[in-house]
mmCIF file of C-alpha atoms in Angstrom:
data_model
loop_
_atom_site.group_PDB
_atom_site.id
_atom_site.type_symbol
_atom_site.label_atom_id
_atom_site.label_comp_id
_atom_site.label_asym_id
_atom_site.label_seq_id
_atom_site.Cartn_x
_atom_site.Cartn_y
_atom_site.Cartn_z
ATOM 1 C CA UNK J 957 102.399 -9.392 -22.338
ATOM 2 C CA UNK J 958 104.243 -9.852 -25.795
ATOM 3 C CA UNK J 959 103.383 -12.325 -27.190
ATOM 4 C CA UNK J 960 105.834 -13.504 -30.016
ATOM 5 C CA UNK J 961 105.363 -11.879 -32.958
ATOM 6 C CA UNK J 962 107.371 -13.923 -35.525
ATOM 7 C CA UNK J 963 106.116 -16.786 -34.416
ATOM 8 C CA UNK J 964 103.385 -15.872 -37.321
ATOM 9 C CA UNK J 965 106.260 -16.558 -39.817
ATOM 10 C CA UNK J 966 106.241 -20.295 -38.950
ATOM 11 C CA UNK J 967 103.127 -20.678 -41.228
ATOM 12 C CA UNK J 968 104.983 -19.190 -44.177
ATOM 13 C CA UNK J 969 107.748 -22.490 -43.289
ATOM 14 C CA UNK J 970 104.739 -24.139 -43.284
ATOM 15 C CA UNK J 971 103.975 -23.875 -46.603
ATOM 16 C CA UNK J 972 107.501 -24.377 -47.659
ATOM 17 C CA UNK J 973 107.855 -27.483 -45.718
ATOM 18 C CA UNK J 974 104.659 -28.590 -46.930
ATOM 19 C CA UNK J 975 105.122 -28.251 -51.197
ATOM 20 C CA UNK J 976 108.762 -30.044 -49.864
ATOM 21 C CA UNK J 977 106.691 -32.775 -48.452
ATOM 22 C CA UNK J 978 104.165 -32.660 -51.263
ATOM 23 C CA UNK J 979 106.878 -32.502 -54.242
ATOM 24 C CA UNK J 980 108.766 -35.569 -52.763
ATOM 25 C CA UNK J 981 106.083 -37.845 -51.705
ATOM 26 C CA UNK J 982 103.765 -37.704 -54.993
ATOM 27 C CA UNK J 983 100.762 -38.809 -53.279
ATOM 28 C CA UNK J 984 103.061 -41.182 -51.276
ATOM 29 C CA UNK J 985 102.611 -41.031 -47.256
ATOM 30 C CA UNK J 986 103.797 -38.332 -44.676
ATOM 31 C CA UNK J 987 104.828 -40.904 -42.810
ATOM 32 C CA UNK J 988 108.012 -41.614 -44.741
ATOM 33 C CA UNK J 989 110.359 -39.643 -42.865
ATOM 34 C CA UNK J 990 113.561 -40.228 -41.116
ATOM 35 C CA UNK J 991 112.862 -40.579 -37.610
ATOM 36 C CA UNK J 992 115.786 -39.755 -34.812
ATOM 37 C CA UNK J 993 114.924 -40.379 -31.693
ATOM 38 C CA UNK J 994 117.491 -39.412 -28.989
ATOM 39 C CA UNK J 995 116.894 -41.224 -25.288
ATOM 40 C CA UNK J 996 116.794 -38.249 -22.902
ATOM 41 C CA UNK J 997 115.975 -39.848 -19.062
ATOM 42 C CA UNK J 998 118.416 -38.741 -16.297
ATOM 43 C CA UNK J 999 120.732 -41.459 -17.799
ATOM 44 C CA UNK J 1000 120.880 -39.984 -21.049
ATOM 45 C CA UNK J 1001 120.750 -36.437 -20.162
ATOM 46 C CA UNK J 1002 123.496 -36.989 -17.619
ATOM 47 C CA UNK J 1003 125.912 -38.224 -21.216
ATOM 48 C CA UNK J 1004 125.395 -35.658 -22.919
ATOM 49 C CA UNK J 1005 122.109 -36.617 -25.002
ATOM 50 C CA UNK J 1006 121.031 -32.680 -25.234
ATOM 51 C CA UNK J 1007 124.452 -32.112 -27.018
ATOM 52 C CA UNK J 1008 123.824 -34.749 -29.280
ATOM 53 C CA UNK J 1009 120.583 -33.811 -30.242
ATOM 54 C CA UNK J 1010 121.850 -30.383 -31.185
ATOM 55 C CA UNK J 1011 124.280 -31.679 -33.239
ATOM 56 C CA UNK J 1012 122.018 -33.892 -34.893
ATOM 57 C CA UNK J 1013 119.885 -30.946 -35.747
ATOM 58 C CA UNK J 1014 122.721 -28.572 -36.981
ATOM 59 C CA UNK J 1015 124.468 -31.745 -38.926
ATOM 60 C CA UNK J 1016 121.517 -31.860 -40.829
ATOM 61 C CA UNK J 1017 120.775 -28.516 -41.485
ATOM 62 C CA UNK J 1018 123.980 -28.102 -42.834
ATOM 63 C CA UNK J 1019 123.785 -30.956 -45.452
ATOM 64 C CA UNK J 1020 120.156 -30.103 -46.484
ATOM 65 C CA UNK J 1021 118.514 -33.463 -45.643
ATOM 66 C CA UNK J 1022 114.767 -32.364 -44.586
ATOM 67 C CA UNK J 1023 112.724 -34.983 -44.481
ATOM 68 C CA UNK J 1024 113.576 -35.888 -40.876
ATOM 69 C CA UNK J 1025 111.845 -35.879 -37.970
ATOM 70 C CA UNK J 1026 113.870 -35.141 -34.662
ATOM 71 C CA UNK J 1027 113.009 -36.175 -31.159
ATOM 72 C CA UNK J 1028 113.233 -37.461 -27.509
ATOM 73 C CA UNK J 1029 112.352 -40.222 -26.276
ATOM 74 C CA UNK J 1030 112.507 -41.763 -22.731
ATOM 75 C CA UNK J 1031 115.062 -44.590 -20.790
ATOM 76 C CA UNK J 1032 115.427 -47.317 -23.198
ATOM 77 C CA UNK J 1033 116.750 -48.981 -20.515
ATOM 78 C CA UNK J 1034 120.538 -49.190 -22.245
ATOM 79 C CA UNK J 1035 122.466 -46.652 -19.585
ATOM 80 C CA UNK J 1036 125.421 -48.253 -19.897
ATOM 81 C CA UNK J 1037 125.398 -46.861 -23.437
ATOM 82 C CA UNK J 1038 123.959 -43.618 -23.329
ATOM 83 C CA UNK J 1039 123.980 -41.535 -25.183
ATOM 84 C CA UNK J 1040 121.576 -43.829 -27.646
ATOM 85 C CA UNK J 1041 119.690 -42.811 -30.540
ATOM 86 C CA UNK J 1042 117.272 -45.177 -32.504
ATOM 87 C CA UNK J 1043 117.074 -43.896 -36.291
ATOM 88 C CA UNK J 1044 114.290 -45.039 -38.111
ATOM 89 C CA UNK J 1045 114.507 -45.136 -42.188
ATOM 90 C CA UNK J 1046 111.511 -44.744 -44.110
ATOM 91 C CA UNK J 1047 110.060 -48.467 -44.952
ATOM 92 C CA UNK J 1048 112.852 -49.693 -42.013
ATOM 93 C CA UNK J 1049 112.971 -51.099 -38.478
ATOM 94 C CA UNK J 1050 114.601 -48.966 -35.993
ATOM 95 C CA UNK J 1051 118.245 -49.495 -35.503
ATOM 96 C CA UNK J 1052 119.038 -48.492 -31.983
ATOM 97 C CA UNK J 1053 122.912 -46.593 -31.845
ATOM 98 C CA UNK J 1054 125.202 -46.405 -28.438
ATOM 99 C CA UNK J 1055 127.885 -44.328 -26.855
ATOM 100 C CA UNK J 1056 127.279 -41.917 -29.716
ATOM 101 C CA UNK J 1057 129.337 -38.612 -29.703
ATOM 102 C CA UNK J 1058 129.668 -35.499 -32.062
ATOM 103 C CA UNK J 1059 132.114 -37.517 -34.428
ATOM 104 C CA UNK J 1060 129.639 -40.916 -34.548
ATOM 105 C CA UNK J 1061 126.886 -38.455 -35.314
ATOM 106 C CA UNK J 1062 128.672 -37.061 -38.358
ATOM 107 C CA UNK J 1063 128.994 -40.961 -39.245
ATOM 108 C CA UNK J 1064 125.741 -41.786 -38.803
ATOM 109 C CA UNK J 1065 124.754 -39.204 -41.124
ATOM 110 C CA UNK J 1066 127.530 -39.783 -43.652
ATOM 111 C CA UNK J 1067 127.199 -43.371 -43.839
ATOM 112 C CA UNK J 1068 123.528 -44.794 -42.319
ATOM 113 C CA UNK J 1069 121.103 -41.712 -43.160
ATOM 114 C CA UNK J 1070 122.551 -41.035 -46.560
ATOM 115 C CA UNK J 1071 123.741 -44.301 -47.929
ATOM 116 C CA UNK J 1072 121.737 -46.829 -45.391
ATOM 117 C CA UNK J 1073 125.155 -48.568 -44.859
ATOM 118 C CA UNK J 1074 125.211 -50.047 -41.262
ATOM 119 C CA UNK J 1075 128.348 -48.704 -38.821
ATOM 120 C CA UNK J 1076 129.533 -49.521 -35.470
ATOM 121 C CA UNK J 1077 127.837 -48.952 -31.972
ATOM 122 C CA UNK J 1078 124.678 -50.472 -33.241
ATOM 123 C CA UNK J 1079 122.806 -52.347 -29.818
ATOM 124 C CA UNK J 1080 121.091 -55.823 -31.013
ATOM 125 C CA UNK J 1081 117.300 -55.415 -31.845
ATOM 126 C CA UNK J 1082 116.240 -58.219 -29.212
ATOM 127 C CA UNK J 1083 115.056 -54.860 -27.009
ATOM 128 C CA UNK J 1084 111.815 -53.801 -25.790
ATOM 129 C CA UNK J 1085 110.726 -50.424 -26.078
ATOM 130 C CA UNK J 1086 109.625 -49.514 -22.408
ATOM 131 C CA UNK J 1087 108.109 -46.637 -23.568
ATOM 132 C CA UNK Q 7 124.048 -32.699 -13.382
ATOM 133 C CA UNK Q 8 125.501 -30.061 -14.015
ATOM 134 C CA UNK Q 9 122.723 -27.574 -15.472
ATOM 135 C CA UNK Q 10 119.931 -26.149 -14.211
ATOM 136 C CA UNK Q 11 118.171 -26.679 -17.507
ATOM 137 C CA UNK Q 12 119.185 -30.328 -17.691
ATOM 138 C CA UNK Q 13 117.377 -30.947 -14.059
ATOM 139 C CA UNK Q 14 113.912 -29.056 -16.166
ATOM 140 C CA UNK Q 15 114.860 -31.560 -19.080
ATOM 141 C CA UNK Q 16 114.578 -34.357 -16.763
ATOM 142 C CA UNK Q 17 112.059 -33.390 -14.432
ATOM 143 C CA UNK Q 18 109.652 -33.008 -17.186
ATOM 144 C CA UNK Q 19 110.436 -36.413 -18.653
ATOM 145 C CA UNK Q 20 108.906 -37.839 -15.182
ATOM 146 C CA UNK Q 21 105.857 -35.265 -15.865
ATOM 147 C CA UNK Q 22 105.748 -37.357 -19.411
ATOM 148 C CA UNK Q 23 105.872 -40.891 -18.015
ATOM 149 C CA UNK Q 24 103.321 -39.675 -15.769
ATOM 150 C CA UNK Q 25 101.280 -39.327 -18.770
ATOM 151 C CA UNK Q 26 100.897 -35.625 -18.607
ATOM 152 C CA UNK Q 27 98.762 -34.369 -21.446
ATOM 153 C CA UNK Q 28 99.665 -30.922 -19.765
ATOM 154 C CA UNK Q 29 102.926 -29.356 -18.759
ATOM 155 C CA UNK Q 30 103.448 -26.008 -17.554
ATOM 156 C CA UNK Q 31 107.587 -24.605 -17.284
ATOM 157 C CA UNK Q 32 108.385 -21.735 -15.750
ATOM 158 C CA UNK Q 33 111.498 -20.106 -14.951
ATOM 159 C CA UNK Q 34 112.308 -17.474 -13.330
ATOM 160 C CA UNK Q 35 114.930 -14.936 -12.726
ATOM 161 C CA UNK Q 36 114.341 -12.879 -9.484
ATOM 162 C CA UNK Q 37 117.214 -10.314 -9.425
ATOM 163 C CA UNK Q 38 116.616 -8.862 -5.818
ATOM 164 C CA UNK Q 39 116.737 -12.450 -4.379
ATOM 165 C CA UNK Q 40 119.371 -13.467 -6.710
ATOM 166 C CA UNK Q 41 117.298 -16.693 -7.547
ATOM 167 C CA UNK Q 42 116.997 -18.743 -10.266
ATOM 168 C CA UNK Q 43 113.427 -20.511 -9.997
ATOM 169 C CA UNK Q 44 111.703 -23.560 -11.487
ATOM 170 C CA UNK Q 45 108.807 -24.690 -11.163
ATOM 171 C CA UNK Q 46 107.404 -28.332 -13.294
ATOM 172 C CA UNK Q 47 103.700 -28.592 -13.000
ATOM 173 C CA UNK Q 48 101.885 -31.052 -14.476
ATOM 174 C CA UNK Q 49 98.104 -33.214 -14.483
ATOM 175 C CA UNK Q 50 99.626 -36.649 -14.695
ATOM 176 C CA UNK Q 51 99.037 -39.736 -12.604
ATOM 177 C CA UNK Q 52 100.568 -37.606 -9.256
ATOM 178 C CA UNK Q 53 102.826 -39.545 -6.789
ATOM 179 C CA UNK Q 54 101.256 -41.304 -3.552
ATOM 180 C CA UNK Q 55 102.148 -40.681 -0.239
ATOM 181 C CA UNK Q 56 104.382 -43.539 0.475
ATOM 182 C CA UNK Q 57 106.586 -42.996 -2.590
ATOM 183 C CA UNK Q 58 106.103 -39.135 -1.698
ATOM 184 C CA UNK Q 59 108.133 -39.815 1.493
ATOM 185 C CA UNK Q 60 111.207 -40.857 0.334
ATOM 186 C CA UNK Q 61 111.001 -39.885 -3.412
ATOM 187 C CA UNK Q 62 114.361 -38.409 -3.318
ATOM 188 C CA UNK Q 63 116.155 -41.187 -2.567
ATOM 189 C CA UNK Q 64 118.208 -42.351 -5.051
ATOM 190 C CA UNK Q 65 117.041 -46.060 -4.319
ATOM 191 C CA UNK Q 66 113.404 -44.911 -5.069
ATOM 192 C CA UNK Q 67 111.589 -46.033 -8.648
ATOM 193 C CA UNK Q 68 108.758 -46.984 -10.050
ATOM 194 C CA UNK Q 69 110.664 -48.116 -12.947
ATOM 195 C CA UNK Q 70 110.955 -52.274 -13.539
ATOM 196 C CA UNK Q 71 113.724 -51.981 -15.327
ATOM 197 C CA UNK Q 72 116.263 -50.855 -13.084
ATOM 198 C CA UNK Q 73 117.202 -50.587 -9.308
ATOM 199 C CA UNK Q 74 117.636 -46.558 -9.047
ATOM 200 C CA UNK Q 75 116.010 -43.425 -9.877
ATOM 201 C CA UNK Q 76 118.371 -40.319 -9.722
ATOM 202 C CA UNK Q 77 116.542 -37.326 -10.968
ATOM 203 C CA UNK Q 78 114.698 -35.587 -7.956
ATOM 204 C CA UNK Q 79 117.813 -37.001 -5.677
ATOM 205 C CA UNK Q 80 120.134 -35.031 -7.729
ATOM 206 C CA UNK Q 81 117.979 -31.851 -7.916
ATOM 207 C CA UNK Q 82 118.086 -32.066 -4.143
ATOM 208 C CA UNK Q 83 121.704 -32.126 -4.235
ATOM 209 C CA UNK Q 84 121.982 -29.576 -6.968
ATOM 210 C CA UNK Q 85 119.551 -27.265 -4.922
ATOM 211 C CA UNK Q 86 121.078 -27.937 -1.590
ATOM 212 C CA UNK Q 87 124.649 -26.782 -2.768
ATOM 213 C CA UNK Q 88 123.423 -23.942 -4.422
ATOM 214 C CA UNK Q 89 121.659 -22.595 -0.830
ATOM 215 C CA UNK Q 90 118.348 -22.773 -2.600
ATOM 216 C CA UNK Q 91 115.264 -25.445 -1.932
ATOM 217 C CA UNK Q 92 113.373 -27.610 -4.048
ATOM 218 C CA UNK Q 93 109.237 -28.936 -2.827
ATOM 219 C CA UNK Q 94 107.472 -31.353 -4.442
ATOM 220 C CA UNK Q 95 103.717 -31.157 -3.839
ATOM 221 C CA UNK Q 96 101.413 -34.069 -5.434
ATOM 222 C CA UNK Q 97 98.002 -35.646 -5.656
ATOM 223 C CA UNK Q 98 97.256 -39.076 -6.624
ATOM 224 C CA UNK Q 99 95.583 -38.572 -10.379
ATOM 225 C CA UNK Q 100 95.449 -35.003 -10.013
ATOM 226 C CA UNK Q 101 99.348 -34.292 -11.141
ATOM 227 C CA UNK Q 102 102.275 -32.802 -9.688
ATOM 228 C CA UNK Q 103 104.672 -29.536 -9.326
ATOM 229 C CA UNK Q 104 108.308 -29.609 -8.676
ATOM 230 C CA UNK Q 105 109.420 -25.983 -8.108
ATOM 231 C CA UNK Q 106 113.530 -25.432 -7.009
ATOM 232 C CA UNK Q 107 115.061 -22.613 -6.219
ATOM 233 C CA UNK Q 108 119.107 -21.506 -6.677
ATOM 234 C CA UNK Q 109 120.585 -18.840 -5.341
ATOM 235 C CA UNK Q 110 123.028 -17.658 -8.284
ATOM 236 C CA UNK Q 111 125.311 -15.930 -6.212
ATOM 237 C CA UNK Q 112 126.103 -18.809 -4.096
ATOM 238 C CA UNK Q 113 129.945 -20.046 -5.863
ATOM 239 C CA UNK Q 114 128.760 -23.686 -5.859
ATOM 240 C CA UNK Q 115 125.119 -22.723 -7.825
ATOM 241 C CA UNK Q 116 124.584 -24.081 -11.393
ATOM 242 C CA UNK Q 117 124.441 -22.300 -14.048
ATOM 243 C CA UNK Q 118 121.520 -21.584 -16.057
ATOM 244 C CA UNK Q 119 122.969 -23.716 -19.145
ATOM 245 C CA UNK Q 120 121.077 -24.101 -22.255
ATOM 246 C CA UNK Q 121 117.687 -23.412 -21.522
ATOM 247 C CA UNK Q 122 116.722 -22.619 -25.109
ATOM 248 C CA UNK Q 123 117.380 -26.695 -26.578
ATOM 249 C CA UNK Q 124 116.130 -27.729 -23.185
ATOM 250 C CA UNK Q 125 112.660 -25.769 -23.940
ATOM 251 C CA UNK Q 126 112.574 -26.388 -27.723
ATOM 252 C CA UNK Q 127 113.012 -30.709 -27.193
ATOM 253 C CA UNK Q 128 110.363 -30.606 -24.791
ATOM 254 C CA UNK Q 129 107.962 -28.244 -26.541
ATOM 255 C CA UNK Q 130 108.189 -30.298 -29.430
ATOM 256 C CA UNK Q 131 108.120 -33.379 -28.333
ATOM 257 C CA UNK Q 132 104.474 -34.352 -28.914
ATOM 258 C CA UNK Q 133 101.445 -32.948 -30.349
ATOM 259 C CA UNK Q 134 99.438 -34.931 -27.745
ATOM 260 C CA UNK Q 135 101.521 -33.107 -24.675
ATOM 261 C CA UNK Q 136 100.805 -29.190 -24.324
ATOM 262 C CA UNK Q 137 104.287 -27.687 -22.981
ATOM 263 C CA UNK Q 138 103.440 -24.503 -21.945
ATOM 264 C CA UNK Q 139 106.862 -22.715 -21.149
ATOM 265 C CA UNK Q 140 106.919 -19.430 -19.365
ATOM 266 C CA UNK Q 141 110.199 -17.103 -18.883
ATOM 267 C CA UNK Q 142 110.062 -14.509 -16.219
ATOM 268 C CA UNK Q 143 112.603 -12.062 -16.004
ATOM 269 C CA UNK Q 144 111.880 -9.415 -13.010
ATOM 270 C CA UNK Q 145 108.659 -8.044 -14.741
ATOM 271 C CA UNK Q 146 109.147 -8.904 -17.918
ATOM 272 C CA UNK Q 147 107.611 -12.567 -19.321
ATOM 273 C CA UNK Q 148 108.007 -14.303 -22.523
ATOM 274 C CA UNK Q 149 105.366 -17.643 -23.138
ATOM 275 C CA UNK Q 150 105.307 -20.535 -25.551
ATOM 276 C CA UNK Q 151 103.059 -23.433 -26.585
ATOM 277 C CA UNK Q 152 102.900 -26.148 -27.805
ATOM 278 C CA UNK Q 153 99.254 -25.455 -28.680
ATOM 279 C CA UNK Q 154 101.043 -21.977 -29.979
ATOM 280 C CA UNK Q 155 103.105 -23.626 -32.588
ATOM 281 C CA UNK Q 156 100.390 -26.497 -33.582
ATOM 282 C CA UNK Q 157 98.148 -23.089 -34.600
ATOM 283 C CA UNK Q 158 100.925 -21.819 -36.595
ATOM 284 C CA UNK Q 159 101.681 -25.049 -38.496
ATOM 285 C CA UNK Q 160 98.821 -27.287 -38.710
ATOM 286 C CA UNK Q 161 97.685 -30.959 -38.482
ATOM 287 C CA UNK Q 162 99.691 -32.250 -41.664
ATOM 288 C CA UNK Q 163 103.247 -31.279 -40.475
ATOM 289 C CA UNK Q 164 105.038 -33.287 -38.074
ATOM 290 C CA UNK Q 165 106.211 -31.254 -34.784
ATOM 291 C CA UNK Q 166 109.416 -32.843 -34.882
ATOM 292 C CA UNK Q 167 110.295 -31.606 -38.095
ATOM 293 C CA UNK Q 168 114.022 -30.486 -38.529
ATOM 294 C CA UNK Q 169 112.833 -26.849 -39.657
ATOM 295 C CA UNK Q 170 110.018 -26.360 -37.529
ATOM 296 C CA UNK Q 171 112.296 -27.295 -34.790
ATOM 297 C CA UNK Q 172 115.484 -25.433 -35.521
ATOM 298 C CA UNK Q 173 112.618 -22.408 -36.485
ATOM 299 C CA UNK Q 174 111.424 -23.089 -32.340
ATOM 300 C CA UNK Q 175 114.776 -22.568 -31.145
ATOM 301 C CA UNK Q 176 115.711 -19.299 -33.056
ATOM 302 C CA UNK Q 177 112.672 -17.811 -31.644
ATOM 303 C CA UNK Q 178 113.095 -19.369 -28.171
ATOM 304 C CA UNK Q 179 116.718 -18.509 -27.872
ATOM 305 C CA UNK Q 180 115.796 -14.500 -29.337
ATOM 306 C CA UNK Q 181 113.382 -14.309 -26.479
ATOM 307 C CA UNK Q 182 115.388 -15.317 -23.574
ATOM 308 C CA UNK Q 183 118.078 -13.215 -24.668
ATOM 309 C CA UNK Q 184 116.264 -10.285 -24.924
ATOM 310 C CA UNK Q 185 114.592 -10.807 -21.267
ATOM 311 C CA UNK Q 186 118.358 -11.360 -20.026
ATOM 312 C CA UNK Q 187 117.086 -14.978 -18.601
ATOM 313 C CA UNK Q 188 120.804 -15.102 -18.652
ATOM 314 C CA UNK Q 189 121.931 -12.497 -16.383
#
């Protein structure tokens, strides 16, 4: 069985990622990272929420922001808005987006990630987390 | 519904609510019975009988939040049109496999879709939850950790980082091209 070879190359983006994390932080926490979170339940998955995701992760890529952390997370229990994504911004609460598409997703970026300037779609914060 | 690899997506988020701190994927591509295969197996909190009975129907949760749960009811829909099966075997604390099966030759089967961001999101969703993703391609197999990847990057990286993640999916998506996952 063949077991990937390149996946030895990770620790050399390891090391990049690391001095990244190192040079930026100055002793300052990890933990200060943008966090995405994209719900992906049957509700969520059934919108589109895998699509989004990718284009959250390309987005990025493509304008060099790297101190993000990208993930899933389960029913929020907002399906009437799915696709949602709650971005967190270091030092931040989490701002829970709706109905966001390809275009909003450029926005976000644009506009909330990079300038912290608040856009439409947001759903109000008096939520619980289920999970 | 209109994946195969979004029905994996969302069978292993029940696998994750279930508390799973081990998931093992597999998927398979059997050309001489023209099936694609599936099979979700996990050690979470398992399913009791009652729910068991009528878990694929639609009106069945365990969920407070709202009336319905959809996922294995559409799988059995999915599967049904696309001549294959789908079983669900499970033990109360001991965990539980879904395994479905689609004939791909069948004009009303679903298509593979994209497996590789399917994989990659779950694989990386938590350094807590072992994915363990297998891709079977007549004899060939390709396999992926979690555990894999934590070896490779270490404690003091976060799993959901954007690099190590788009990095996942490169390799992933390499792999299941070169085992034809896709036909």
């Amino acid at each position: 069985m063949a077991k990937v070879q390149s996946l030895a190359e990770l620790k050399k983006l390891r090391e990049r990622i690391k001095s990244n994390i190192d040079l930026r932080e100055k002793g300052n926490n990890i933990e200060e990272m943008i966090l995405i979170k994209v719900a992906m339940a049957t509700c969520g998955i059934a919108a589109g929420a895998k699509t989004i995701m990718n284009s959250f992760i390309d987005e990025l890529k493509k304008e060099k922001i790297e101190n993000v952390v990208v993930t899933q997370t389960g029913c929020m229990g907002y399906c009437h808005s799915e696709p949602t994504v709650e971005i967190t911004l270091p030092g931040k609460e989490g701002i829970i987006f709706g109905n966001v598409d390809e275009k909003k997703v450029k926005e976000l970026i644009e506009r909330y990630i990079k300038s912290g300037e608040l856009v439409d779609g947001i759903i109000p914060n008096n939520y619980k987390t289920i999970e | 519904m209109n994946e195969i690899s979004l029905h994996i997506l969302d069978i292993a988020q029940n696998s994750i609510r279930a508390g799973a701190s081990k998931i093992s994927i597999q998927f398979i591509r059997d050309s001489i019975n023209k099936l694609y295969e599936f099979r979700v197996k996990d050690n979470g909190s398992g399913i009791d009988e009652k729910t068991l009975k009528t878990v694929t129907d639609p009106f069945t949760t365990t969920r407070k939040h709202r009336k319905v749960g959809l996922g294995l009811s559409l799988l059995e829909q999915s599967t049904k049109q696309s001549l294959g099966d789908m079983k669900i075997l499970s033990f109360i604390n001991k965990g539980t496999t879904v395994y479905a099966s689609f004939n791909y030759e069948s004009i009303d089967s679903l298509p593979v879709g994209d497996l590789t961001s399917v994989i990659t999101i779950l694989i990386t969703t938590d350094r807590n939850i072992n994915v363990i993703f297998e891709a079977i391609s007549d004899s060939q197999i390709f396999s992926l950790s979690t555990e894999d990847i934590l070896n490779e990057i270490g404690d003091d990286i976060p799993l959901g980082h954007i690099d190590v993640v788009s990095f996942v999916k490169d390799l992933i998506n390499n792999e299941l091209v070169e085992l034809q996952i896709y036909g």
